[in-house]
Tab-separated table of C-alpha atoms in Angstrom:
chain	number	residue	atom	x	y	z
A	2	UNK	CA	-54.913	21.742	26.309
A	3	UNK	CA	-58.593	23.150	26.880
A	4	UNK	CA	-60.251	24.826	29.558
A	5	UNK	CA	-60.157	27.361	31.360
A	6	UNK	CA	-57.059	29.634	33.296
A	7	UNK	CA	-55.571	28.241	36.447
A	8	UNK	CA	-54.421	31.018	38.681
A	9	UNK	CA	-50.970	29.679	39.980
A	10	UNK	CA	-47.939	31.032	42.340
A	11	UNK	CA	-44.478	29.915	43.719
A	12	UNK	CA	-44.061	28.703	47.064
A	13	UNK	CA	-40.908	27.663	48.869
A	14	UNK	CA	-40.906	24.706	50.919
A	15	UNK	CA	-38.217	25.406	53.629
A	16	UNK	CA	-38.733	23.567	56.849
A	17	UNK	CA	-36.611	26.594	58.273
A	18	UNK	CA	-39.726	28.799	57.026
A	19	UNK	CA	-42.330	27.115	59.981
A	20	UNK	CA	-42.388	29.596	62.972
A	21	UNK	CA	-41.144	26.870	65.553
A	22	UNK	CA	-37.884	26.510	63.015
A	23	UNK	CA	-36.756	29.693	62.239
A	24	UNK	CA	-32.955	30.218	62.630
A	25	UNK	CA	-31.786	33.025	65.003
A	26	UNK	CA	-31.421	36.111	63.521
A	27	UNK	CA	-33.441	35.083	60.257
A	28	UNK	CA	-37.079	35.978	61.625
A	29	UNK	CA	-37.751	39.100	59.353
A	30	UNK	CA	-36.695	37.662	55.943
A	31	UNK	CA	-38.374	34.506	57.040
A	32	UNK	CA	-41.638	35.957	57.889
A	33	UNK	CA	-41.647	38.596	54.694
A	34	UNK	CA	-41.949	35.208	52.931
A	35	UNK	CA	-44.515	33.770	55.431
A	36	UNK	CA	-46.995	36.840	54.896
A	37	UNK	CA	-46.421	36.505	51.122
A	38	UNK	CA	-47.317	32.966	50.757
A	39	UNK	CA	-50.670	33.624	52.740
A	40	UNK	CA	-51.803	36.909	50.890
A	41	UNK	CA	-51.952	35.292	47.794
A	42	UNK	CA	-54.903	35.582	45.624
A	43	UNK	CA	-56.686	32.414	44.145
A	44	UNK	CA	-59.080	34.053	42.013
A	45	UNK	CA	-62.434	31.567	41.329
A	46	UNK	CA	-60.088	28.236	42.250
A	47	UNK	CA	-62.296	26.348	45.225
A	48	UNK	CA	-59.013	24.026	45.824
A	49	UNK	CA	-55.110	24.346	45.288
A	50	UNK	CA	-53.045	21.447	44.362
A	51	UNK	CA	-49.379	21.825	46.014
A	52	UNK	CA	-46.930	20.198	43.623
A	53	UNK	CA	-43.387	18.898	44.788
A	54	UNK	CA	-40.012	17.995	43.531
A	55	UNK	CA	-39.888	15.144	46.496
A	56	UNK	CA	-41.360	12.549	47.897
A	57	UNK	CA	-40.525	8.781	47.150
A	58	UNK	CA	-42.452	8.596	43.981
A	59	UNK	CA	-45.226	10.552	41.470
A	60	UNK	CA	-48.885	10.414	42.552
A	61	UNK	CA	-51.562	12.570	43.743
A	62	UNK	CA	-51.514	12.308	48.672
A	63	UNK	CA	-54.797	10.918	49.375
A	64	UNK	CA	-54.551	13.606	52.397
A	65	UNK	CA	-52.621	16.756	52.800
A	66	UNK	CA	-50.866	15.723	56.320
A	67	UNK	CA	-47.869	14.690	57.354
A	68	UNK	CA	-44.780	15.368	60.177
A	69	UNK	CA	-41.469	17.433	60.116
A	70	UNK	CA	-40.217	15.214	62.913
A	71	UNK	CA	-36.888	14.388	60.683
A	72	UNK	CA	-35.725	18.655	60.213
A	73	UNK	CA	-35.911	19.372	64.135
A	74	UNK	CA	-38.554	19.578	67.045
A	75	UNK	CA	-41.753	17.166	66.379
A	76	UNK	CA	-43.927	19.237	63.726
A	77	UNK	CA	-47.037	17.007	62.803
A	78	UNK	CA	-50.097	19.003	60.680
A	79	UNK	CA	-51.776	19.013	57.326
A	80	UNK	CA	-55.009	20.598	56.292
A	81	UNK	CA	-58.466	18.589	56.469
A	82	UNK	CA	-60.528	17.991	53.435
A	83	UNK	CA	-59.799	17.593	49.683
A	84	UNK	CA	-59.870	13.899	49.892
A	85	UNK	CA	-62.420	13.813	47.223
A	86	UNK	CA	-60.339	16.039	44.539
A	87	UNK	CA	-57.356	14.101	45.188
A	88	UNK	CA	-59.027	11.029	43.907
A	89	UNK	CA	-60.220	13.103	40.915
A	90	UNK	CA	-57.026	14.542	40.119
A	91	UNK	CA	-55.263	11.478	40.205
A	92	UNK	CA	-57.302	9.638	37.750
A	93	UNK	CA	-57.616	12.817	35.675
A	94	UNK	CA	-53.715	12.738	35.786
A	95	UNK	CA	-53.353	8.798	35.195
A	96	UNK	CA	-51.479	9.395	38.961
A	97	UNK	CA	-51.357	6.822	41.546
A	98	UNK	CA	-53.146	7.964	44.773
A	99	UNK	CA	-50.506	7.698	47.564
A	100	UNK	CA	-51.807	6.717	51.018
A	101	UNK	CA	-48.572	7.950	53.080
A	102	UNK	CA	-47.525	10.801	54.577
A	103	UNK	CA	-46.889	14.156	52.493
A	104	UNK	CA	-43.461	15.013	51.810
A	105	UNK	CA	-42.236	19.099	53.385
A	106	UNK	CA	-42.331	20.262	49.735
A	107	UNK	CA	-46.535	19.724	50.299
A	108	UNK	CA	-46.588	19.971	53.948
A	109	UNK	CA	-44.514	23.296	54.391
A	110	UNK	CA	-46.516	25.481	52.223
A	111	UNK	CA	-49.649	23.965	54.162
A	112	UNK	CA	-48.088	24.310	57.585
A	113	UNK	CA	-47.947	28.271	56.201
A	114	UNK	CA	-51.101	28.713	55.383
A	115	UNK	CA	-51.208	28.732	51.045
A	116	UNK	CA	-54.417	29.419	50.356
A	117	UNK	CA	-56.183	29.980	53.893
A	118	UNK	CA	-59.963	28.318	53.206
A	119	UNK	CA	-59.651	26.490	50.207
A	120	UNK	CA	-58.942	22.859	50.176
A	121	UNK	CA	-55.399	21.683	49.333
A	122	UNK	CA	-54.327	18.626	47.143
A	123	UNK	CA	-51.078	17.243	47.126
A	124	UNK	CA	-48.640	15.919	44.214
A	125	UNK	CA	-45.323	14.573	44.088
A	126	UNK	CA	-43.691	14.134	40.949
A	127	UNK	CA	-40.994	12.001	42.824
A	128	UNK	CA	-37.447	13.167	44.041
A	129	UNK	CA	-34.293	13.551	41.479
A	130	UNK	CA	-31.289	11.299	42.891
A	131	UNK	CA	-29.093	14.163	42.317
A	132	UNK	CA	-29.081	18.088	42.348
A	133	UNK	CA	-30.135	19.414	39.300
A	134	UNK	CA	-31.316	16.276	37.789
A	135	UNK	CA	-34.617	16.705	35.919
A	136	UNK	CA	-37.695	14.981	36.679
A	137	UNK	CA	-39.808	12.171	34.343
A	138	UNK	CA	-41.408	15.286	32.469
A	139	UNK	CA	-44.510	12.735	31.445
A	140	UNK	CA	-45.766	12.793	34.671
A	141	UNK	CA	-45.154	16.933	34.848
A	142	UNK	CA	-47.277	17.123	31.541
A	143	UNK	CA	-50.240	15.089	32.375
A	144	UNK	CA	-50.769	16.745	35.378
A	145	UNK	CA	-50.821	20.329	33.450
A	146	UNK	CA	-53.603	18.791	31.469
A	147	UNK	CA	-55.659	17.321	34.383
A	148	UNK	CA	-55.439	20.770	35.743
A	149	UNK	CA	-56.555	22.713	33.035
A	150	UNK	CA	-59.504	20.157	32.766
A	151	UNK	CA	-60.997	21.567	35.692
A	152	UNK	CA	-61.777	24.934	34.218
A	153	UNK	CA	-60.096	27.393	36.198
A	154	UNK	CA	-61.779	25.611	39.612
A	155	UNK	CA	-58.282	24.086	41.289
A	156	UNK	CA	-55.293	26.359	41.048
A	157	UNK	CA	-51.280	25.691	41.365
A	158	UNK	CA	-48.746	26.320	44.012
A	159	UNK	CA	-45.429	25.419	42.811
A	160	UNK	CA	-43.461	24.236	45.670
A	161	UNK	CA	-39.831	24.734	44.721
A	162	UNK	CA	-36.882	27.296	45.463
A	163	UNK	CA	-35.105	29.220	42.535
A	164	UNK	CA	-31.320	28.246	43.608
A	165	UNK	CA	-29.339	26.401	46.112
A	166	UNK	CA	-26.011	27.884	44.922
A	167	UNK	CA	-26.229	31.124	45.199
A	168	UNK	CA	-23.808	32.486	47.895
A	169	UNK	CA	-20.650	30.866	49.979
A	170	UNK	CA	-23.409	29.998	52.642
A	171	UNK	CA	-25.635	28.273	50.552
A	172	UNK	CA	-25.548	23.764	50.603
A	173	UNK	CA	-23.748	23.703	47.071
A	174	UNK	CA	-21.897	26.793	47.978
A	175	UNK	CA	-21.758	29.422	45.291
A	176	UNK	CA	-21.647	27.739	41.969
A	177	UNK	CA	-20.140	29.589	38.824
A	178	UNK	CA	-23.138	30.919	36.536
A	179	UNK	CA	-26.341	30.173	39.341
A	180	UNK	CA	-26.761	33.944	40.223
A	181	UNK	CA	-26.882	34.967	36.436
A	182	UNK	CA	-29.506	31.681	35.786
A	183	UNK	CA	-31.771	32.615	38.469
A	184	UNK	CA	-31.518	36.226	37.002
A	185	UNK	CA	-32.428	34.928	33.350
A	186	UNK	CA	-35.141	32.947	35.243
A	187	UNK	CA	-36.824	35.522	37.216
A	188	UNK	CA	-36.694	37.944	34.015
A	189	UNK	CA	-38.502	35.528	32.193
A	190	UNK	CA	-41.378	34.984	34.258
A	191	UNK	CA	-41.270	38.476	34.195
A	192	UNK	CA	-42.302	38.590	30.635
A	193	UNK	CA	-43.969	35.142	29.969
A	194	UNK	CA	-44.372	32.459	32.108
A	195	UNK	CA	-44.389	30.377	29.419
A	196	UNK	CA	-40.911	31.029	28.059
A	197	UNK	CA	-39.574	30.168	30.940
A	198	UNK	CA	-39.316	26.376	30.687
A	199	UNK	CA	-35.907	26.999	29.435
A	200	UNK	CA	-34.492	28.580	32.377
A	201	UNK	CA	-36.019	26.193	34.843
A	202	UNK	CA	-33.719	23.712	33.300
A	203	UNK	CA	-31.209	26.085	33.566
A	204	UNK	CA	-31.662	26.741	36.561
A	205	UNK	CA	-31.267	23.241	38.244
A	206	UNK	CA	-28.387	22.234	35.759
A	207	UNK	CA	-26.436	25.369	36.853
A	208	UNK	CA	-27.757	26.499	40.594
A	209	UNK	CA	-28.850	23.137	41.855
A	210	UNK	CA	-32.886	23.954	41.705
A	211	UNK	CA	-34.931	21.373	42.967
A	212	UNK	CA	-37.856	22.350	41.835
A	213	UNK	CA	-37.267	21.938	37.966
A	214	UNK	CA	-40.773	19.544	37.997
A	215	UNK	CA	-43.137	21.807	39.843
A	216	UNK	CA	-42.073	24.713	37.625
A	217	UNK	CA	-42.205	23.038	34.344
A	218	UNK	CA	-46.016	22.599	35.090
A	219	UNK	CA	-46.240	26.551	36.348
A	220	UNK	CA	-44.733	27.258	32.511
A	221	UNK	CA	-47.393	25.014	30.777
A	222	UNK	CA	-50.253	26.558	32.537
A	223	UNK	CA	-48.713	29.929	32.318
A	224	UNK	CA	-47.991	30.780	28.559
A	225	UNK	CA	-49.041	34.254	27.885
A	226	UNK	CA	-48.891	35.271	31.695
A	227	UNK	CA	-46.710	37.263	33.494
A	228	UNK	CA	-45.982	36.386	36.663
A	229	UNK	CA	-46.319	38.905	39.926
A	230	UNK	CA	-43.900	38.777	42.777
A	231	UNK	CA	-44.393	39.266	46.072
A	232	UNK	CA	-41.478	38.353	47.877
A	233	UNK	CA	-37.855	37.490	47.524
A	234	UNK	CA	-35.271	36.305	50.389
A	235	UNK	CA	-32.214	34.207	49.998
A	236	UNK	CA	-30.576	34.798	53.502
A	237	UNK	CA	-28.852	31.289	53.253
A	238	UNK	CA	-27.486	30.985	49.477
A	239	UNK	CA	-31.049	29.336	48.068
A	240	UNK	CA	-33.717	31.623	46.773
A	241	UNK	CA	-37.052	31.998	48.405
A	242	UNK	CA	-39.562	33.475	45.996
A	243	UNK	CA	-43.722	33.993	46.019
A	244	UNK	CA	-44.262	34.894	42.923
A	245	UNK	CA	-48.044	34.598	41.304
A	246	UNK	CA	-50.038	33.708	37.840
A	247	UNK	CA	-53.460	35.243	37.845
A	248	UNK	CA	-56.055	32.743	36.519
């Protein structure tokens, strides 16, 4: 791959996250991650492409909007612009352009505010049938490349969560080795970014990540890097982090 940097971060993509959805009780640990998500730092990038583990099948939204109308009370948004880069970053990715609504793992971290006056792109790279099934990676690796292409100018957010098995609360329940994987995984985006491909498969084999696709691109674009973090919850057994790449 040439070009240049792309600053990039982790963002969760918990409907529960949105203000009007918070559970009782879970306001604090629910707006430490809010804050976090919105204070990161983009660096030069004019846009952000939001990549997901869901959504009906890979391609590049031809807008970032969409509805939450299936987790609770009726939740439409999105953020204007970016039609233009979407169109460039799918044929730059050999992506289709999808003309239907966003899926939560774009529309949460936009309903959040990533990256408050930049424009956002949206990406699935389609939903596993199962927990801890990986994704196609081909479609994961060309859209590392397309990114890089554009010189540092459109960053990543990663829109996945580190576990779903990580306490007697969580929807898998606690699973036998998830802790110590998310553990191995967080300690090796402490060092490289890079070397942490790995663990992300790790990490949805053993704690029932979902976000195995979004993160394999974070550890292409990140070799070399270590990643910051700025926030950690898990107050329901699956692991919210904000963690950054500077470009």
């Amino acid at each position: 791959m040439s070009g240049g940097p792309v600053a990039a971060a982790i963002v969760p993509h918990a409907p529960l996250l949105v203000g009007e959805l918070h559970p009782q009780g879970c306001e604090e640990p629910c707006g430490t991650v809010v804050r976090a998500v919105r204070s990161l730092v983009w660096g030069e990038a004019e846009a952000v492409t939001v990549v997901s583990p869901h959504g009906s099948e890979p391609g590049v939204y031809a807008r970032v909007e969409g509805s939450l109308r299936g987790f609770g009370p009726a939740i439409d948004g999105g953020r204007p612009g970016g039609e233009g880069l979407a169109k460039e970053l799918a044929a730059a990715a050999s992506l289709p352009l999808l003309e239907g609504p966003c899926d939560h793992g774009v529309l949460v971290p936009a309903l959040l505010g990533c990256a408050p006056g930049l424009e956002l792109v949206g990406v699935s790279l389609g939903e596993c049938s199962s927990s801890g099934e990986m994704p196609e990676p081909n479609a994961a690796a060309l859209l590392a490349e397309a990114l890089e292409s554009f010189d540092g100018r459109v960053g990543l957010a990663a829109s996945a969560h580190s576990g779903a098995a990580l306490s007697a609360s969580a929807p898998l329940t606690e699973l036998e080795g998830a802790v110590e994987a998310e553990a191995a995984w967080i300690a090796a985006l402490r060092s490289d970014v890079g070397a942490s491909e790995a663990e992300t498969r790790r990490l949805a084999r053993v704690a029932g990540s979902c976000g195995a696709g979004p993160l394999g691109v974070l550890a292409a674009l990140g070799r070399g890097r270590a990643a910051m973090f700025h926030a950690y919850e898990r107050p329901f057994g699956v692991g919210y982090v904000v963690a950054s790449v500077p470009g």
